[in-house]
């Protein structure tokens, strides 16, 4: 009987440690997801003209846009056109509508964004999430 009791006791101790490891891994995974969702790598603003804003996605529809900086950039390769396009995502539909109206009127805008550590499929195609827009009186025609 001693051997049987010690085997049962050892089994209980093993399962206790397995449960602790599973709980620890679960807590680490939840902490990682919370960090990716809520932590910002950087934040800032970019000014230019909105080239495109659209709603994309098969299951998770996200607002995606492109902003033209509006100033020339020195090209690194001869014969290559310089790219002044910045891609961004907009999680808020109201802000996306304001950006859409600015794109239709050709207004110069300043987009305020949070850059995330990692892009998540249900929040957008980029790690740049625009949360606010300021419109300028300047338009493409007045430039």
mmCIF file of C-alpha atoms in Angstrom:
data_model
loop_
_atom_site.group_PDB
_atom_site.id
_atom_site.type_symbol
_atom_site.label_atom_id
_atom_site.label_comp_id
_atom_site.label_asym_id
_atom_site.label_seq_id
_atom_site.Cartn_x
_atom_site.Cartn_y
_atom_site.Cartn_z
ATOM 1 C CA UNK A 1 0.000 0.000 0.000
ATOM 2 C CA UNK A 2 2.880 2.390 0.610
ATOM 3 C CA UNK A 3 3.947 2.253 -3.016
ATOM 4 C CA UNK A 4 0.422 2.911 -4.261
ATOM 5 C CA UNK A 5 -0.095 5.857 -1.893
ATOM 6 C CA UNK A 6 3.233 7.416 -2.874
ATOM 7 C CA UNK A 7 2.390 7.030 -6.588
ATOM 8 C CA UNK A 8 -0.978 8.741 -6.074
ATOM 9 C CA UNK A 9 0.694 11.522 -4.094
ATOM 10 C CA UNK A 10 3.335 11.987 -6.812
ATOM 11 C CA UNK A 11 0.578 12.162 -9.433
ATOM 12 C CA UNK A 12 -1.227 14.863 -7.467
ATOM 13 C CA UNK A 13 1.984 16.882 -7.151
ATOM 14 C CA UNK A 14 2.693 16.535 -10.881
ATOM 15 C CA UNK A 15 -0.799 17.689 -11.846
ATOM 16 C CA UNK A 16 -0.516 20.585 -9.422
ATOM 17 C CA UNK A 17 2.660 21.773 -11.203
ATOM 18 C CA UNK A 18 1.151 21.222 -14.662
ATOM 19 C CA UNK A 19 -1.844 23.380 -13.677
ATOM 20 C CA UNK A 20 0.483 26.107 -12.362
ATOM 21 C CA UNK A 21 2.466 26.127 -15.607
ATOM 22 C CA UNK A 22 -0.731 26.309 -17.689
ATOM 23 C CA UNK A 23 -2.026 29.215 -15.583
ATOM 24 C CA UNK A 24 1.318 31.010 -15.884
ATOM 25 C CA UNK A 25 1.343 30.581 -19.678
ATOM 26 C CA UNK A 26 -2.241 31.829 -19.857
ATOM 27 C CA UNK A 27 -1.396 34.936 -17.805
ATOM 28 C CA UNK A 28 1.662 35.627 -19.996
ATOM 29 C CA UNK A 29 -0.437 35.263 -23.163
ATOM 30 C CA UNK A 30 -3.155 37.611 -21.849
ATOM 31 C CA UNK A 31 -0.510 40.167 -20.808
ATOM 32 C CA UNK A 32 1.064 39.997 -24.294
ATOM 33 C CA UNK A 33 -2.277 40.526 -26.059
ATOM 34 C CA UNK A 34 -3.122 43.466 -23.768
ATOM 35 C CA UNK A 35 0.287 44.997 -24.443
ATOM 36 C CA UNK A 36 -0.117 44.665 -28.225
ATOM 37 C CA UNK A 37 -3.653 46.116 -28.104
ATOM 38 C CA UNK A 38 -3.085 49.074 -25.801
ATOM 39 C CA UNK A 39 0.616 50.038 -25.876
ATOM 40 C CA UNK A 40 1.888 52.619 -28.379
ATOM 41 C CA UNK A 41 5.327 52.487 -29.955
ATOM 42 C CA UNK A 42 5.053 56.138 -30.959
ATOM 43 C CA UNK A 43 2.522 58.840 -31.683
ATOM 44 C CA UNK A 44 2.607 61.818 -33.978
ATOM 45 C CA UNK A 45 1.031 63.685 -36.851
ATOM 46 C CA UNK A 46 1.502 63.789 -40.611
ATOM 47 C CA UNK A 47 0.305 66.529 -42.939
ATOM 48 C CA UNK A 48 -0.627 66.216 -46.585
ATOM 49 C CA UNK A 49 -3.427 65.383 -48.984
ATOM 50 C CA UNK A 50 -5.536 62.244 -48.697
ATOM 51 C CA UNK A 51 -5.141 60.230 -51.887
ATOM 52 C CA UNK A 52 -7.435 57.346 -51.018
ATOM 53 C CA UNK A 53 -9.637 56.045 -48.216
ATOM 54 C CA UNK A 54 -11.518 52.768 -48.473
ATOM 55 C CA UNK A 55 -13.067 50.011 -46.399
ATOM 56 C CA UNK A 56 -11.266 46.698 -46.926
ATOM 57 C CA UNK A 57 -11.453 43.162 -45.636
ATOM 58 C CA UNK A 58 -13.261 39.884 -46.117
ATOM 59 C CA UNK A 59 -14.422 39.237 -42.552
ATOM 60 C CA UNK A 60 -13.073 42.220 -40.597
ATOM 61 C CA UNK A 61 -13.798 45.449 -42.500
ATOM 62 C CA UNK A 62 -11.213 48.138 -41.751
ATOM 63 C CA UNK A 63 -10.767 51.680 -43.065
ATOM 64 C CA UNK A 64 -7.479 52.023 -44.956
ATOM 65 C CA UNK A 65 -6.061 55.187 -46.466
ATOM 66 C CA UNK A 66 -3.131 56.821 -48.196
ATOM 67 C CA UNK A 67 -1.749 60.297 -47.528
ATOM 68 C CA UNK A 68 0.473 62.201 -49.974
ATOM 69 C CA UNK A 69 3.030 64.243 -48.026
ATOM 70 C CA UNK A 70 2.897 66.950 -50.671
ATOM 71 C CA UNK A 71 6.591 67.727 -50.844
ATOM 72 C CA UNK A 72 9.338 66.325 -53.087
ATOM 73 C CA UNK A 73 11.716 63.717 -51.812
ATOM 74 C CA UNK A 74 15.142 62.941 -53.221
ATOM 75 C CA UNK A 75 15.014 59.655 -55.088
ATOM 76 C CA UNK A 76 17.622 57.063 -54.158
ATOM 77 C CA UNK A 77 17.779 55.339 -57.545
ATOM 78 C CA UNK A 78 18.173 57.141 -60.876
ATOM 79 C CA UNK A 79 15.056 57.049 -63.010
ATOM 80 C CA UNK A 80 12.840 56.032 -60.088
ATOM 81 C CA UNK A 81 9.993 58.236 -58.919
ATOM 82 C CA UNK A 82 10.108 59.132 -55.257
ATOM 83 C CA UNK A 83 7.290 57.882 -53.058
ATOM 84 C CA UNK A 84 5.624 60.361 -50.732
ATOM 85 C CA UNK A 85 2.732 58.075 -49.809
ATOM 86 C CA UNK A 86 2.000 57.089 -46.217
ATOM 87 C CA UNK A 87 -0.404 54.194 -45.560
ATOM 88 C CA UNK A 88 -2.616 54.310 -42.484
ATOM 89 C CA UNK A 89 -5.622 52.626 -40.858
ATOM 90 C CA UNK A 90 -8.626 54.287 -39.204
ATOM 91 C CA UNK A 91 -10.442 52.234 -36.529
ATOM 92 C CA UNK A 92 -13.112 54.916 -35.921
ATOM 93 C CA UNK A 93 -15.804 55.203 -38.643
ATOM 94 C CA UNK A 94 -16.585 58.848 -37.763
ATOM 95 C CA UNK A 95 -12.951 59.876 -38.278
ATOM 96 C CA UNK A 96 -12.914 57.867 -41.519
ATOM 97 C CA UNK A 97 -15.935 59.849 -42.775
ATOM 98 C CA UNK A 98 -14.166 63.143 -41.976
ATOM 99 C CA UNK A 99 -11.099 61.944 -43.882
ATOM 100 C CA UNK A 100 -13.341 60.883 -46.791
ATOM 101 C CA UNK A 101 -14.900 64.377 -46.949
ATOM 102 C CA UNK A 102 -11.435 65.976 -46.918
ATOM 103 C CA UNK A 103 -10.333 63.671 -49.741
ATOM 104 C CA UNK A 104 -13.391 64.599 -51.824
ATOM 105 C CA UNK A 105 -12.752 68.343 -51.408
ATOM 106 C CA UNK A 106 -8.976 68.063 -51.822
ATOM 107 C CA UNK A 107 -8.269 69.719 -48.467
ATOM 108 C CA UNK A 108 -4.871 69.562 -46.845
ATOM 109 C CA UNK A 109 -5.159 67.651 -43.564
ATOM 110 C CA UNK A 110 -3.113 66.782 -40.524
ATOM 111 C CA UNK A 111 -3.687 63.220 -39.331
ATOM 112 C CA UNK A 112 -2.832 62.343 -35.732
ATOM 113 C CA UNK A 113 -1.883 58.719 -35.164
ATOM 114 C CA UNK A 114 -0.696 56.097 -32.713
ATOM 115 C CA UNK A 115 1.889 53.652 -34.008
ATOM 116 C CA UNK A 116 1.406 50.217 -32.493
ATOM 117 C CA UNK A 117 4.114 47.634 -31.847
ATOM 118 C CA UNK A 118 2.361 45.129 -34.069
ATOM 119 C CA UNK A 119 -0.363 45.247 -36.694
ATOM 120 C CA UNK A 120 -3.472 43.238 -35.788
ATOM 121 C CA UNK A 121 -5.742 41.898 -38.529
ATOM 122 C CA UNK A 122 -8.973 43.176 -36.969
ATOM 123 C CA UNK A 123 -7.685 46.745 -36.406
ATOM 124 C CA UNK A 124 -6.229 47.483 -39.832
ATOM 125 C CA UNK A 125 -3.597 46.621 -42.425
ATOM 126 C CA UNK A 126 -0.983 48.957 -40.946
ATOM 127 C CA UNK A 127 0.423 49.653 -37.507
ATOM 128 C CA UNK A 128 -0.456 53.366 -37.878
ATOM 129 C CA UNK A 129 -3.919 54.021 -36.391
ATOM 130 C CA UNK A 130 -5.337 57.498 -37.087
ATOM 131 C CA UNK A 131 -7.525 58.806 -34.263
ATOM 132 C CA UNK A 132 -7.965 62.500 -35.137
ATOM 133 C CA UNK A 133 -7.993 64.818 -38.155
ATOM 134 C CA UNK A 134 -7.470 68.570 -38.489
ATOM 135 C CA UNK A 135 -8.429 70.186 -41.779
ATOM 136 C CA UNK A 136 -6.557 73.108 -43.305
ATOM 137 C CA UNK A 137 -8.067 75.840 -45.465
ATOM 138 C CA UNK A 138 -5.517 75.015 -48.168
ATOM 139 C CA UNK A 139 -6.669 72.801 -51.044
ATOM 140 C CA UNK A 140 -4.843 71.205 -53.956
ATOM 141 C CA UNK A 141 -6.232 73.856 -56.312
ATOM 142 C CA UNK A 142 -5.051 76.780 -54.165
ATOM 143 C CA UNK A 143 -1.518 75.421 -53.995
#
